[in-house]
Amino acid sequence: MTVLEAVRGDITTQPLDAIVNAANSSLLGGGGVDGAIHRAAGPRLLAACRDLRRTAYPQGLPTGAAVATPGFDLPARWVIHTVGPNRYAGQTDPALLASCFRESLRVAREIGARTVAFPAVSAGVYGWGGAQVAEIAVATVRAETADDDPVKLVRFVLFTDALREHFERSLA
Ligand code: APR
C-alpha cells in the first residue's frame, strides 16, 4: 500500500529517494521549484540536463513526460523532471497534468525509487489553481499505485499553507 501525505516545506531538503521537479520543456532550469532544485543540486544537474537534450530529448521534454537525473548535491538521490501544462499557453487539459504524476511514478519505479516527493506541478508560473492541482495529483497517484506498488511513499511537499490545505482536503 502506498502512503500518501502532504507537508508544508521546501522540496529541495527532502531526504527521499526521488524528488520531482516542475521543469519546462527546455530542461535548462528556470524559476520556482526548478530554480530551487538546480541551485541546491549544483551545476552538475544542468550538465546532466544538457546531456539529455543532446541525446534522448533533442526537441526538449514534452508536456506530461518525465525523465530522471541524479540528484547530485541534493539529499535526494534522484530528480525526476516533468513538464506540467501551462494554462497561459492554453494547456488546460487535466489529462496533461495527470500524465505528469503518472509518468513520474513510472520513472520512479524504473530507477528503483521507493519514496517520492512531488511539488504542486503547474500551480505556480504555469497558472493552474491549487485546488484543481491537488485534486488531479491525489486522484492520479491513488489510481496509479497498486496495493503491492514498489513506491511505498508519495509525499506532496507544498510551499504554502493554502496549498497544503488543498492537498489535505483532497487526501481526506
Ligand atoms: N519546494 C516546494 N515547492 C516549491 C518550491 C520549493 N522549493 N519553490 C516553489 N514551489 C512551488 C510553487 O509555490 C508552486 O506551488 O512549486 C509549485 C509549482 O510552481 P513553479 O515552480 O512555478 O512550477 P510550474 O507552475 O509548474 O511552472 C513551471 O516555472 O520555474 C519555472 O522553469 C519552470 O518554466 C517552468 C515553470
mmCIF file of C-alpha atoms and ligand atoms in Angstrom:
data_model
loop_
_atom_site.group_PDB
_atom_site.id
_atom_site.type_symbol
_atom_site.label_atom_id
_atom_site.label_comp_id
_atom_site.label_asym_id
_atom_site.label_seq_id
_atom_site.Cartn_x
_atom_site.Cartn_y
_atom_site.Cartn_z
ATOM 1 C CA MET A 1 0.000 0.000 0.000
ATOM 2 C CA THR A 2 1.477 3.379 -0.957
ATOM 3 C CA VAL A 3 1.278 6.003 1.803
ATOM 4 C CA LEU A 4 0.258 9.464 0.539
ATOM 5 C CA GLU A 5 0.925 12.550 2.661
ATOM 6 C CA ALA A 6 1.009 16.339 2.337
ATOM 7 C CA VAL A 7 3.530 18.504 4.161
ATOM 8 C CA ARG A 8 4.465 22.194 4.125
ATOM 9 C CA GLY A 9 8.117 22.650 3.167
ATOM 10 C CA ASP A 10 10.923 23.057 0.668
ATOM 11 C CA ILE A 11 11.232 20.027 -1.613
ATOM 12 C CA THR A 12 14.991 20.544 -2.005
ATOM 13 C CA THR A 13 15.527 19.487 1.614
ATOM 14 C CA GLN A 14 13.579 16.225 1.316
ATOM 15 C CA PRO A 15 15.849 13.219 2.033
ATOM 16 C CA LEU A 16 13.718 10.867 -0.088
ATOM 17 C CA ASP A 17 14.850 8.608 -2.937
ATOM 18 C CA ALA A 18 13.459 10.975 -5.598
ATOM 19 C CA ILE A 19 12.068 14.494 -5.777
ATOM 20 C CA VAL A 20 10.023 15.640 -8.750
ATOM 21 C CA ASN A 21 10.941 18.893 -10.489
ATOM 22 C CA ALA A 22 8.296 21.079 -12.141
ATOM 23 C CA ALA A 23 10.543 21.832 -15.094
ATOM 24 C CA ASN A 24 9.941 23.364 -18.511
ATOM 25 C CA SER A 25 10.482 21.629 -21.848
ATOM 26 C CA SER A 26 13.975 23.080 -22.256
ATOM 27 C CA LEU A 27 15.164 21.195 -19.138
ATOM 28 C CA LEU A 28 17.700 24.014 -18.751
ATOM 29 C CA GLY A 29 16.346 25.422 -15.493
ATOM 30 C CA GLY A 30 14.065 28.305 -14.652
ATOM 31 C CA GLY A 31 12.430 29.916 -11.644
ATOM 32 C CA GLY A 32 10.178 28.471 -8.961
ATOM 33 C CA VAL A 33 10.885 24.956 -7.775
ATOM 34 C CA ASP A 34 13.003 24.335 -10.917
ATOM 35 C CA GLY A 35 15.347 27.137 -9.907
ATOM 36 C CA ALA A 36 15.461 25.974 -6.289
ATOM 37 C CA ILE A 37 16.301 22.390 -7.292
ATOM 38 C CA HIS A 38 19.055 23.480 -9.686
ATOM 39 C CA ARG A 39 20.549 25.781 -7.038
ATOM 40 C CA ALA A 40 20.526 23.015 -4.415
ATOM 41 C CA ALA A 41 21.720 20.239 -6.752
ATOM 42 C CA GLY A 42 24.609 22.289 -8.102
ATOM 43 C CA PRO A 43 25.928 22.763 -11.655
ATOM 44 C CA ARG A 44 26.195 19.034 -12.380
ATOM 45 C CA LEU A 45 22.396 18.923 -12.638
ATOM 46 C CA LEU A 46 22.381 21.400 -15.520
ATOM 47 C CA ALA A 47 25.188 19.431 -17.189
ATOM 48 C CA ALA A 48 23.118 16.229 -16.893
ATOM 49 C CA CYS A 49 20.089 18.024 -18.349
ATOM 50 C CA ARG A 50 22.187 19.345 -21.231
ATOM 51 C CA ASP A 51 23.246 15.740 -21.905
ATOM 52 C CA LEU A 52 19.574 14.723 -22.043
ATOM 53 C CA ARG A 53 18.947 17.462 -24.621
ATOM 54 C CA ARG A 54 21.883 16.172 -26.693
ATOM 55 C CA THR A 55 20.690 12.569 -26.519
ATOM 56 C CA ALA A 56 17.164 11.479 -25.527
ATOM 57 C CA TYR A 57 15.361 14.820 -25.860
ATOM 58 C CA PRO A 58 16.832 16.978 -28.644
ATOM 59 C CA GLN A 59 13.441 18.734 -29.001
ATOM 60 C CA GLY A 60 13.032 19.130 -25.227
ATOM 61 C CA LEU A 61 10.871 17.189 -22.747
ATOM 62 C CA PRO A 62 7.220 17.128 -23.871
ATOM 63 C CA THR A 63 4.459 18.327 -21.549
ATOM 64 C CA GLY A 64 3.301 15.414 -19.393
ATOM 65 C CA ALA A 65 6.515 13.410 -19.854
ATOM 66 C CA ALA A 66 9.103 12.622 -17.154
ATOM 67 C CA VAL A 67 12.813 11.815 -17.071
ATOM 68 C CA ALA A 68 15.262 11.161 -14.210
ATOM 69 C CA THR A 69 18.718 12.502 -13.467
ATOM 70 C CA PRO A 70 20.907 12.005 -10.386
ATOM 71 C CA GLY A 71 20.273 14.456 -7.524
ATOM 72 C CA PHE A 72 23.987 15.416 -7.171
ATOM 73 C CA ASP A 73 24.291 17.812 -4.182
ATOM 74 C CA LEU A 74 20.650 17.301 -3.130
ATOM 75 C CA PRO A 75 19.792 14.985 -0.214
ATOM 76 C CA ALA A 76 17.547 13.122 -2.675
ATOM 77 C CA ARG A 77 19.281 10.503 -4.794
ATOM 78 C CA TRP A 78 17.298 11.314 -7.944
ATOM 79 C CA VAL A 79 15.466 14.213 -9.550
ATOM 80 C CA ILE A 80 12.539 13.272 -11.772
ATOM 81 C CA HIS A 81 11.893 16.164 -14.167
ATOM 82 C CA THR A 82 8.384 16.595 -15.520
ATOM 83 C CA VAL A 83 6.768 19.395 -17.543
ATOM 84 C CA GLY A 84 3.337 20.488 -16.403
ATOM 85 C CA PRO A 85 0.683 22.075 -18.616
ATOM 86 C CA ASN A 86 0.898 25.860 -18.873
ATOM 87 C CA ARG A 87 -2.528 27.457 -18.503
ATOM 88 C CA TYR A 88 -1.210 30.684 -20.029
ATOM 89 C CA ALA A 89 -0.251 28.737 -23.161
ATOM 90 C CA GLY A 90 -3.787 27.349 -23.395
ATOM 91 C CA GLN A 91 -2.893 23.963 -21.912
ATOM 92 C CA THR A 92 -5.999 23.371 -19.807
ATOM 93 C CA ASP A 93 -6.472 19.613 -20.336
ATOM 94 C CA PRO A 94 -6.397 17.871 -16.912
ATOM 95 C CA ALA A 95 -5.082 14.711 -18.643
ATOM 96 C CA LEU A 96 -1.805 16.555 -19.330
ATOM 97 C CA LEU A 97 -1.320 17.256 -15.619
ATOM 98 C CA ALA A 98 -2.378 13.728 -14.651
ATOM 99 C CA SER A 99 0.272 12.451 -17.054
ATOM 100 C CA CYS A 100 2.992 14.318 -15.092
ATOM 101 C CA PHE A 101 2.141 12.340 -11.952
ATOM 102 C CA ARG A 102 1.624 9.026 -13.759
ATOM 103 C CA GLU A 103 4.841 9.271 -15.796
ATOM 104 C CA SER A 104 6.860 10.423 -12.763
ATOM 105 C CA LEU A 105 5.677 7.327 -10.848
ATOM 106 C CA ARG A 106 6.606 5.126 -13.826
ATOM 107 C CA VAL A 107 10.108 6.620 -13.904
ATOM 108 C CA ALA A 108 10.373 6.244 -10.116
ATOM 109 C CA ARG A 109 9.700 2.509 -10.467
ATOM 110 C CA GLU A 110 12.228 2.259 -13.311
ATOM 111 C CA ILE A 111 15.021 3.763 -11.200
ATOM 112 C CA GLY A 112 14.019 1.838 -8.069
ATOM 113 C CA ALA A 113 12.893 4.864 -6.046
ATOM 114 C CA ARG A 114 10.642 3.757 -3.170
ATOM 115 C CA THR A 115 9.932 7.214 -1.725
ATOM 116 C CA VAL A 116 8.978 10.158 -3.945
ATOM 117 C CA ALA A 117 8.271 13.840 -3.229
ATOM 118 C CA PHE A 118 6.099 15.915 -5.592
ATOM 119 C CA PRO A 119 5.664 19.692 -5.698
ATOM 120 C CA ALA A 120 2.361 21.196 -6.840
ATOM 121 C CA VAL A 121 3.234 20.922 -10.523
ATOM 122 C CA SER A 122 1.726 23.736 -12.647
ATOM 123 C CA ALA A 123 0.350 25.571 -9.584
ATOM 124 C CA GLY A 124 2.904 28.398 -9.879
ATOM 125 C CA VAL A 125 4.157 30.100 -13.025
ATOM 126 C CA TYR A 126 2.011 27.784 -15.154
ATOM 127 C CA GLY A 127 -1.109 29.213 -13.598
ATOM 128 C CA TRP A 128 -3.204 26.232 -12.560
ATOM 129 C CA GLY A 129 -5.401 26.563 -9.448
ATOM 130 C CA GLY A 130 -4.110 24.876 -6.317
ATOM 131 C CA ALA A 131 -7.371 23.070 -5.608
ATOM 132 C CA GLN A 132 -7.510 21.567 -9.106
ATOM 133 C CA VAL A 133 -3.836 20.529 -8.999
ATOM 134 C CA ALA A 134 -4.380 18.865 -5.616
ATOM 135 C CA GLU A 135 -7.458 17.007 -6.864
ATOM 136 C CA ILE A 136 -5.711 15.747 -10.020
ATOM 137 C CA ALA A 137 -2.455 14.902 -8.212
ATOM 138 C CA VAL A 138 -4.101 12.858 -5.433
ATOM 139 C CA ALA A 139 -6.574 11.103 -7.740
ATOM 140 C CA THR A 140 -3.819 10.174 -10.208
ATOM 141 C CA VAL A 141 -1.371 8.883 -7.599
ATOM 142 C CA ARG A 142 -4.139 6.865 -5.959
ATOM 143 C CA ALA A 143 -5.209 5.405 -9.300
ATOM 144 C CA GLU A 144 -1.644 4.704 -10.452
ATOM 145 C CA THR A 145 -0.274 2.917 -7.390
ATOM 146 C CA ALA A 146 -1.058 -0.757 -6.835
ATOM 147 C CA ASP A 147 -1.507 -2.440 -3.441
ATOM 148 C CA ASP A 148 1.945 -4.009 -3.799
ATOM 149 C CA ASP A 149 3.475 -0.980 -5.543
ATOM 150 C CA PRO A 150 7.267 -0.677 -5.171
ATOM 151 C CA VAL A 151 6.687 3.029 -4.467
ATOM 152 C CA LYS A 152 5.880 2.992 -0.750
ATOM 153 C CA LEU A 153 5.606 6.719 -0.001
ATOM 154 C CA VAL A 154 4.408 9.689 -2.037
ATOM 155 C CA ARG A 155 4.901 12.980 -0.194
ATOM 156 C CA PHE A 156 3.354 16.160 -1.608
ATOM 157 C CA VAL A 157 5.661 18.973 -0.467
ATOM 158 C CA LEU A 158 3.796 22.282 -0.579
ATOM 159 C CA PHE A 159 5.349 25.701 -0.393
ATOM 160 C CA THR A 160 2.337 27.424 1.164
ATOM 161 C CA ASP A 161 -0.245 26.573 3.806
ATOM 162 C CA ALA A 162 -3.033 27.282 1.331
ATOM 163 C CA LEU A 163 -1.708 24.606 -0.996
ATOM 164 C CA ARG A 164 -1.154 22.181 1.864
ATOM 165 C CA GLU A 165 -4.809 22.664 2.858
ATOM 166 C CA HIS A 166 -5.927 21.936 -0.723
ATOM 167 C CA PHE A 167 -3.931 18.694 -0.681
ATOM 168 C CA GLU A 168 -5.125 17.716 2.815
ATOM 169 C CA ARG A 169 -8.707 18.197 1.584
ATOM 170 C CA SER A 170 -8.068 16.023 -1.470
ATOM 171 C CA LEU A 171 -6.415 13.350 0.678
ATOM 172 C CA ALA A 172 -9.288 13.299 3.212
HETATM 173 N N1 APR B 1 9.699 23.460 -2.732
HETATM 174 C C1 APR B 1 8.420 23.073 -2.988
HETATM 175 N N2 APR B 1 7.583 23.766 -3.775
HETATM 176 C C2 APR B 1 8.062 24.903 -4.315
HETATM 177 C C3 APR B 1 9.376 25.375 -4.114
HETATM 178 C C4 APR B 1 10.206 24.598 -3.279
HETATM 179 N N3 APR B 1 11.469 24.945 -3.014
HETATM 180 N N4 APR B 1 9.537 26.543 -4.804
HETATM 181 C C5 APR B 1 8.362 26.787 -5.406
HETATM 182 N N5 APR B 1 7.467 25.822 -5.106
HETATM 183 C C6 APR B 1 6.071 25.674 -5.518
HETATM 184 C C7 APR B 1 5.371 26.906 -6.012
HETATM 185 O O1 APR B 1 4.986 27.734 -4.921
HETATM 186 C C8 APR B 1 4.175 26.259 -6.697
HETATM 187 O O2 APR B 1 3.171 25.946 -5.747
HETATM 188 O O3 APR B 1 6.015 24.783 -6.617
HETATM 189 C C9 APR B 1 4.747 24.945 -7.240
HETATM 190 C C10 APR B 1 4.992 24.933 -8.742
HETATM 191 O O4 APR B 1 5.332 26.251 -9.149
HETATM 192 P P1 APR B 1 6.512 26.521 -10.215
HETATM 193 O O5 APR B 1 7.793 26.179 -9.618
HETATM 194 O O6 APR B 1 6.294 27.921 -10.711
HETATM 195 O O7 APR B 1 6.220 25.473 -11.377
HETATM 196 P P2 APR B 1 5.091 25.487 -12.522
HETATM 197 O O8 APR B 1 3.877 26.248 -12.117
HETATM 198 O O9 APR B 1 4.944 24.052 -12.939
HETATM 199 O O10 APR B 1 5.790 26.308 -13.705
HETATM 200 C C11 APR B 1 6.907 25.740 -14.329
HETATM 201 O O11 APR B 1 8.186 27.681 -13.917
HETATM 202 O O12 APR B 1 10.076 27.718 -12.695
HETATM 203 C C12 APR B 1 9.609 27.674 -13.967
HETATM 204 O O13 APR B 1 11.294 26.502 -15.193
HETATM 205 C C13 APR B 1 9.988 26.398 -14.663
HETATM 206 O O14 APR B 1 9.226 27.192 -16.767
HETATM 207 C C14 APR B 1 8.915 26.327 -15.695
HETATM 208 C C15 APR B 1 7.694 26.844 -14.959
#
